[in-house]
CSV table of C-alpha atoms in Angstrom, one decimal:
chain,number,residue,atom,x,y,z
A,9,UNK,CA,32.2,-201.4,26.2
A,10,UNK,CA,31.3,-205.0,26.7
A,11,UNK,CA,33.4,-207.5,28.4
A,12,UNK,CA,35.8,-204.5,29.1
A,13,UNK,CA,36.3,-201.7,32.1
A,14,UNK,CA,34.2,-198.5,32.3
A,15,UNK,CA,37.8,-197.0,32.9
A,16,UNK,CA,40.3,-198.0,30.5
A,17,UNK,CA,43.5,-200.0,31.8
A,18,UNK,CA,42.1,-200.4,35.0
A,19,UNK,CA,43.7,-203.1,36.8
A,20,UNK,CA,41.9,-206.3,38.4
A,21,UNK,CA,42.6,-205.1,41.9
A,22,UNK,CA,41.2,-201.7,40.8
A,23,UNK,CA,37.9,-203.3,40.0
A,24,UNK,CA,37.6,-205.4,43.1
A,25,UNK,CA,38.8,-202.4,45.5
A,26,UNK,CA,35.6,-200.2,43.4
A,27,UNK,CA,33.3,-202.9,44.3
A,28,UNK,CA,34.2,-203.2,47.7
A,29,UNK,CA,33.7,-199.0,48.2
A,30,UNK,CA,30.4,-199.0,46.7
A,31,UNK,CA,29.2,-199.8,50.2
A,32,UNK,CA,29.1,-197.2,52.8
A,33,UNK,CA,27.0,-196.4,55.8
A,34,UNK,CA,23.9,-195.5,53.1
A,35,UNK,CA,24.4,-198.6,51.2
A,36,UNK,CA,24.8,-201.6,53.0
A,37,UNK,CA,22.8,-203.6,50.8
A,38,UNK,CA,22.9,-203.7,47.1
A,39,UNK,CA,21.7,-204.9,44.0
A,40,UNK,CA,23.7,-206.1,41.3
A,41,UNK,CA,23.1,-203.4,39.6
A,42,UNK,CA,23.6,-200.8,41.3
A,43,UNK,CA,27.1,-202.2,42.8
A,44,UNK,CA,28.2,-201.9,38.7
A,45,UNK,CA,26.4,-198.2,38.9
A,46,UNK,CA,28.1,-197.1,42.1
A,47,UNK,CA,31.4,-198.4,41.3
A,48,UNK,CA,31.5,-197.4,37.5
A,49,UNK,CA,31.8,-200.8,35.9
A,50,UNK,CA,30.1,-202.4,33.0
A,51,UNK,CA,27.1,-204.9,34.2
A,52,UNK,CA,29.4,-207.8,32.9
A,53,UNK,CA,32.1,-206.9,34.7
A,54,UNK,CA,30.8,-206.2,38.2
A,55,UNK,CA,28.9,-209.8,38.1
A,56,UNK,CA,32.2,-211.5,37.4
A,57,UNK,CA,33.8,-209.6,40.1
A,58,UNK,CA,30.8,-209.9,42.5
A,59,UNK,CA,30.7,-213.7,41.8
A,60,UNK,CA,34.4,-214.4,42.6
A,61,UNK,CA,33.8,-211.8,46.1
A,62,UNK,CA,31.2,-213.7,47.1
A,63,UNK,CA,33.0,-217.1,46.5
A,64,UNK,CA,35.9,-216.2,48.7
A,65,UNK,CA,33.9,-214.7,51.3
A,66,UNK,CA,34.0,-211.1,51.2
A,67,UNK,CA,30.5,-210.3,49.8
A,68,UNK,CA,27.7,-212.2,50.6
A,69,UNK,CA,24.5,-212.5,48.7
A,70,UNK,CA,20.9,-212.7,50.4
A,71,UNK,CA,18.2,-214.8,49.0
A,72,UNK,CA,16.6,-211.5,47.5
A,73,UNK,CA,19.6,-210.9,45.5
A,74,UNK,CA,21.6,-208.4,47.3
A,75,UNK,CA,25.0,-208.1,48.2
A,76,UNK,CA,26.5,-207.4,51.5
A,77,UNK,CA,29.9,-207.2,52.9
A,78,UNK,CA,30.6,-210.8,54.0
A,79,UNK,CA,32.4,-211.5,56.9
A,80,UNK,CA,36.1,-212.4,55.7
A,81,UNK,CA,36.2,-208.5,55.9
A,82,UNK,CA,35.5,-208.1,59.2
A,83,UNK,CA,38.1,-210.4,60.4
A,84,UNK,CA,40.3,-208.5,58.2
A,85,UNK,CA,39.4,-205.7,59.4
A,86,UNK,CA,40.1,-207.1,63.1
A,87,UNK,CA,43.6,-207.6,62.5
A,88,UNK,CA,44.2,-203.5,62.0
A,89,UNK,CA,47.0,-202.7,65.0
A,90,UNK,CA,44.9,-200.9,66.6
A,91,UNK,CA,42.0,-203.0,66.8
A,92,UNK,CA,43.4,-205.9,67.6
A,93,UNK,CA,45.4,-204.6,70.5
A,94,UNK,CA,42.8,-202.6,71.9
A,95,UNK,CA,40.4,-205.9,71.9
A,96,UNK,CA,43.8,-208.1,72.7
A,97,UNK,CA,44.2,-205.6,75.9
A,98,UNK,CA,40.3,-205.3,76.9
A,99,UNK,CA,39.9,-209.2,76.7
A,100,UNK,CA,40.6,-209.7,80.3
A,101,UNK,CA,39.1,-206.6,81.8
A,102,UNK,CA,36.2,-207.9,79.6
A,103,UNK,CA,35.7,-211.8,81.3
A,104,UNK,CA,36.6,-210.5,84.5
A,105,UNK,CA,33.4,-207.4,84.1
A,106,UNK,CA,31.6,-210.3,83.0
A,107,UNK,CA,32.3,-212.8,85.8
A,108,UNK,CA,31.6,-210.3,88.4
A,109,UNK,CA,27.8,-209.2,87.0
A,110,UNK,CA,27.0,-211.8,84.8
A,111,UNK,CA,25.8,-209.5,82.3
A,112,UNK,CA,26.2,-208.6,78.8
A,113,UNK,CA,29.4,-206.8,78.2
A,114,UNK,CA,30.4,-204.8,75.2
A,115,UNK,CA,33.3,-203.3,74.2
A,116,UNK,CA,32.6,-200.9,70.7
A,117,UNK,CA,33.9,-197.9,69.2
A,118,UNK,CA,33.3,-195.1,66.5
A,119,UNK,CA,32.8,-195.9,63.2
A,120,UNK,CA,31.7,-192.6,61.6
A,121,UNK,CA,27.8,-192.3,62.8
A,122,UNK,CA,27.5,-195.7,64.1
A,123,UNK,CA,28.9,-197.3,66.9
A,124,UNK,CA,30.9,-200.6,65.8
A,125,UNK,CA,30.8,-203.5,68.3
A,126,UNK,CA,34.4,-205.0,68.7
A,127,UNK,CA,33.7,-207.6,71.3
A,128,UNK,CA,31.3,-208.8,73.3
A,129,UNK,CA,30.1,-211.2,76.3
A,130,UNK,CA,26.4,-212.8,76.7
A,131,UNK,CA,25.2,-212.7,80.3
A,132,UNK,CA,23.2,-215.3,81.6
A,133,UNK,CA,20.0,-213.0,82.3
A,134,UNK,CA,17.4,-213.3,79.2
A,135,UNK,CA,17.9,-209.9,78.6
A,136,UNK,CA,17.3,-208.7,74.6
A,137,UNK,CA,20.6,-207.3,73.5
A,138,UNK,CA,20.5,-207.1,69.2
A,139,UNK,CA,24.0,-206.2,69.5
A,140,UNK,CA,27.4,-208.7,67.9
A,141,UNK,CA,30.5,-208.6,67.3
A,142,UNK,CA,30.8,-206.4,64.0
A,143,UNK,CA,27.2,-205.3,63.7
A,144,UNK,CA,26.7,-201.6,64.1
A,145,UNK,CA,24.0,-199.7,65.5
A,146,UNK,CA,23.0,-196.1,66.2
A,147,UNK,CA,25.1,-193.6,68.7
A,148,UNK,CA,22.3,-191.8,69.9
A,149,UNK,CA,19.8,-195.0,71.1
A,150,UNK,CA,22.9,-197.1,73.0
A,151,UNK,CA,24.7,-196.7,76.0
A,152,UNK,CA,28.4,-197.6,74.3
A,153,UNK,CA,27.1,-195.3,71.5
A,154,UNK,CA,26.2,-191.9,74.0
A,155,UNK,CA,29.5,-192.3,75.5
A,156,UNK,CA,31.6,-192.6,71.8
A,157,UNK,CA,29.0,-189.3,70.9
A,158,UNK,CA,29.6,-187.1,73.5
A,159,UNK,CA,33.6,-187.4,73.0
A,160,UNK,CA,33.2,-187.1,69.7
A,161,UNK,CA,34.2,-183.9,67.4
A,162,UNK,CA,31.8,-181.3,66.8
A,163,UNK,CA,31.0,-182.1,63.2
A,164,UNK,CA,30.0,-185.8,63.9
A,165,UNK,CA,27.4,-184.8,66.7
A,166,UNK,CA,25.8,-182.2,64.9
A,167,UNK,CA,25.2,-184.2,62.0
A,168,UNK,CA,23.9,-187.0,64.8
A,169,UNK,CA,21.5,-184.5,66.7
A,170,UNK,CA,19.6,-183.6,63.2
A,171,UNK,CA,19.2,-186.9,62.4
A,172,UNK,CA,17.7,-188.5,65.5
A,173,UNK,CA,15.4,-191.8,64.4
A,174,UNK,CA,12.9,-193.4,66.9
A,175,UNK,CA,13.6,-197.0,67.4
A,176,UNK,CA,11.7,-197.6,70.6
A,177,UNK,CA,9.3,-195.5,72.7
A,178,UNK,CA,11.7,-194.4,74.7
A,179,UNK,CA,14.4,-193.2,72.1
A,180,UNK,CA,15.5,-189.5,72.5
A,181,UNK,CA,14.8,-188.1,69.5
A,182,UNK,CA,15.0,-184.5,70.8
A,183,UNK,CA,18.1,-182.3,69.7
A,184,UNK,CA,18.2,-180.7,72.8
A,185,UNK,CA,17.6,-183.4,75.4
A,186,UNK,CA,20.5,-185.6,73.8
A,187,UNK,CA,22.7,-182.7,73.9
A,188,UNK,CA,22.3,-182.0,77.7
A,189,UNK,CA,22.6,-185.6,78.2
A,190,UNK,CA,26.2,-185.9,76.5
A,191,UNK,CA,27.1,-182.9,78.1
A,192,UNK,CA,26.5,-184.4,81.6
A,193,UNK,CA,28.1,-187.5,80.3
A,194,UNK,CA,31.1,-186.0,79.3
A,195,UNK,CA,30.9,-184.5,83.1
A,196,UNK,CA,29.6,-187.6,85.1
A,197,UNK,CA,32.1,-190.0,82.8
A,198,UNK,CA,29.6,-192.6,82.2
A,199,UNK,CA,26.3,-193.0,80.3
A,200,UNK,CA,23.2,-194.3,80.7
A,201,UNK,CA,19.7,-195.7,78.4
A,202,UNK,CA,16.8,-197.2,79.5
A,203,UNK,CA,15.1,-199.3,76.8
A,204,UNK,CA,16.2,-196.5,73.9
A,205,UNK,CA,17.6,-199.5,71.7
A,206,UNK,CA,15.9,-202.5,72.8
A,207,UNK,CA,12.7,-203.1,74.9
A,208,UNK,CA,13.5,-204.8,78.4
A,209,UNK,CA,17.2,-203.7,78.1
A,210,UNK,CA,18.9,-200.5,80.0
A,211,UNK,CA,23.0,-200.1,79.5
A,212,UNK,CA,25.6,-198.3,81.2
A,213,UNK,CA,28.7,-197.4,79.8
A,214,UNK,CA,32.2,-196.0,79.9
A,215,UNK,CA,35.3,-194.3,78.2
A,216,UNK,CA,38.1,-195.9,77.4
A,217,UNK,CA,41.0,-193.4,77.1
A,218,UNK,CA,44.5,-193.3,74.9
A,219,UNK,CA,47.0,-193.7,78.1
A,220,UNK,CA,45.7,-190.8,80.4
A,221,UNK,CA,43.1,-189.9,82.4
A,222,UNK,CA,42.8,-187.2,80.0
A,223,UNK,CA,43.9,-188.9,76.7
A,224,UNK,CA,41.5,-189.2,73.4
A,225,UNK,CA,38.5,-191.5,74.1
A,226,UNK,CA,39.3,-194.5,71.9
A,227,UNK,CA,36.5,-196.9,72.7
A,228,UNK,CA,33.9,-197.6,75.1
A,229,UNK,CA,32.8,-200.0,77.4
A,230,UNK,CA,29.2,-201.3,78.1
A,231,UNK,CA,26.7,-203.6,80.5
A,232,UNK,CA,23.4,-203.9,79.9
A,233,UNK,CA,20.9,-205.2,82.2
A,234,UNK,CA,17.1,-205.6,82.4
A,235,UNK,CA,16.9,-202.3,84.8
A,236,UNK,CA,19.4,-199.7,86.5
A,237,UNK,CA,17.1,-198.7,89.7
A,238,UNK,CA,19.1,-200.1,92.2
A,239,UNK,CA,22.6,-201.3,90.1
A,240,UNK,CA,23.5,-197.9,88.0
A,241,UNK,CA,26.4,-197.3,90.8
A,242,UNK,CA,27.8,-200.6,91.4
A,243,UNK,CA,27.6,-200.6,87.2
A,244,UNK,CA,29.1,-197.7,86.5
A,245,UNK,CA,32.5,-198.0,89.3
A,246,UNK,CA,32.9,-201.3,87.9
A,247,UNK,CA,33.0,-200.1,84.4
A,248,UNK,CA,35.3,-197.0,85.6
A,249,UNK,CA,37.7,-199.1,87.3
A,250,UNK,CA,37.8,-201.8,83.7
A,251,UNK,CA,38.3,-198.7,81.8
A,252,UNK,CA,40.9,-197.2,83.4
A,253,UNK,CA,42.7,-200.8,83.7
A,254,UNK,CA,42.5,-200.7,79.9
A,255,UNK,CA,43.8,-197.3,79.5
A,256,UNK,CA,46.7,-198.6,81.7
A,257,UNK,CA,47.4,-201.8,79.5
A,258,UNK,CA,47.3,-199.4,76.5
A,259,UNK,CA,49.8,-196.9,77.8
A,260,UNK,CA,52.2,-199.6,78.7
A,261,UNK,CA,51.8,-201.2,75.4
A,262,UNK,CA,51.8,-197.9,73.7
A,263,UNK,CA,49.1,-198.7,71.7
């Protein structure tokens, strides 16, 4: 069917949006042809598509040859109601986190298995944090991550605990131990790592709740820090108090 659609009287925006889902959490790169396989278009087709994406910023294409969601989608993305309010409402809670510890703050939430970084501060210590704004990275190895994990449903954290991949040393990759760990986070209300993502960095982090002190976890807010021995309380309160600040702003706003 050359020149044409692979489904007939398919419209331009049809096309474009089937491009655009070819990429999921298991394809995040892709060739061009496997964008036209995974979103059933003819070869012709998808590179015209591809082509135009990629000129106006919504793809981008790496000097191997694949595609990638560009980054006009991630600001689009950003300006979803509930995104930008919550990050609109943290801001604040955020500079005034980061002005008291000088550390890195983040604020992220759930993104099916991943953890999706919404914002974030760079402290002044040279401490290696891999995280930005709109990259994602796994629950189970980050502090923001644990605490979005162990308030998530059932379903989502068993399909987490038996998948667990090693990215450091000293990345829990036991079903078990990760499992006892969100339980007590889900009792303490805060979680820890200690170099689980990145070597040299440790994290503690918080939920952020819908409104009550009880509501739906929404999001979660982070620190990390070269080491917790002596900090992890001071951390953690300071987090607790941000956090329930937010949840205020949020009620009030009724976001």
């Amino acid at each position: 069917m050359a020149g044409g659609t692979a489904r007939q009287g398919e419209s331009v925006i049809s096309r474009v949006l089937a491009v655009l889902g070819a990429f999921d959490e298991q394809h995040r790169t892709l060739t061009l042809t496997e964008l036209a396989e995974r979103a059933d278009l003819p070869l012709s087709t998808a590179y015209r598509q591809v082509n135009e994406l990629v000129d106006g910023g919504a793809l981008t294409r790496s000097s191997g040859g694949t595609y990638a969601i560009g980054r006009m989608i991630w600001d689009l993305g950003l300006l979803a109601p509930v995104q930008t309010g919550l990050r609109q409402v943290a801001s604040p809670f955020l500079h005034d986190l980061y002005g008291a510890t000088l550390a890195t703050v983040h604020l992220a939430v759930r993104e099916g298995q991943e953890v999706l970084y919404l914002d974030r501060l760079s402290g002044h210590t040279s401490v290696p944090v891999v995280s930005k704004v709109g990259s994602r990275l796994p629950l189970h190895a980050t502090g923001v991550g644990k605490v979005l994990l162990a308030h998530s449903p059932p379903e989502v954290r068993t399909s987490v605990l038996s998948s667990l991949a090693r990215i450091t040393p000293y990345t829990i990759t036991q079903p078990r131990q990760l499992s006892d760990q969100l339980a007590r986070i889900r009792r303490d209300g805060y979680a820890t790592t200690v170099e689980e993502m990145t070597l040299g960095a440790c994290s503690v982090a918080v939920p952020i709740r819908q409104g009550t002190p009880d509501g739906e976890v929404v999001a979660a807010l982070g620190i990390v820090v070269p080491d917790l021995k002596r900090d992890r309380p001071r951390l953690s309160t300071a987090l607790m108090v941000a956090a329930q600040g937010i949840s205020r702003s949020l009620r009030a706003l009724d976001l």
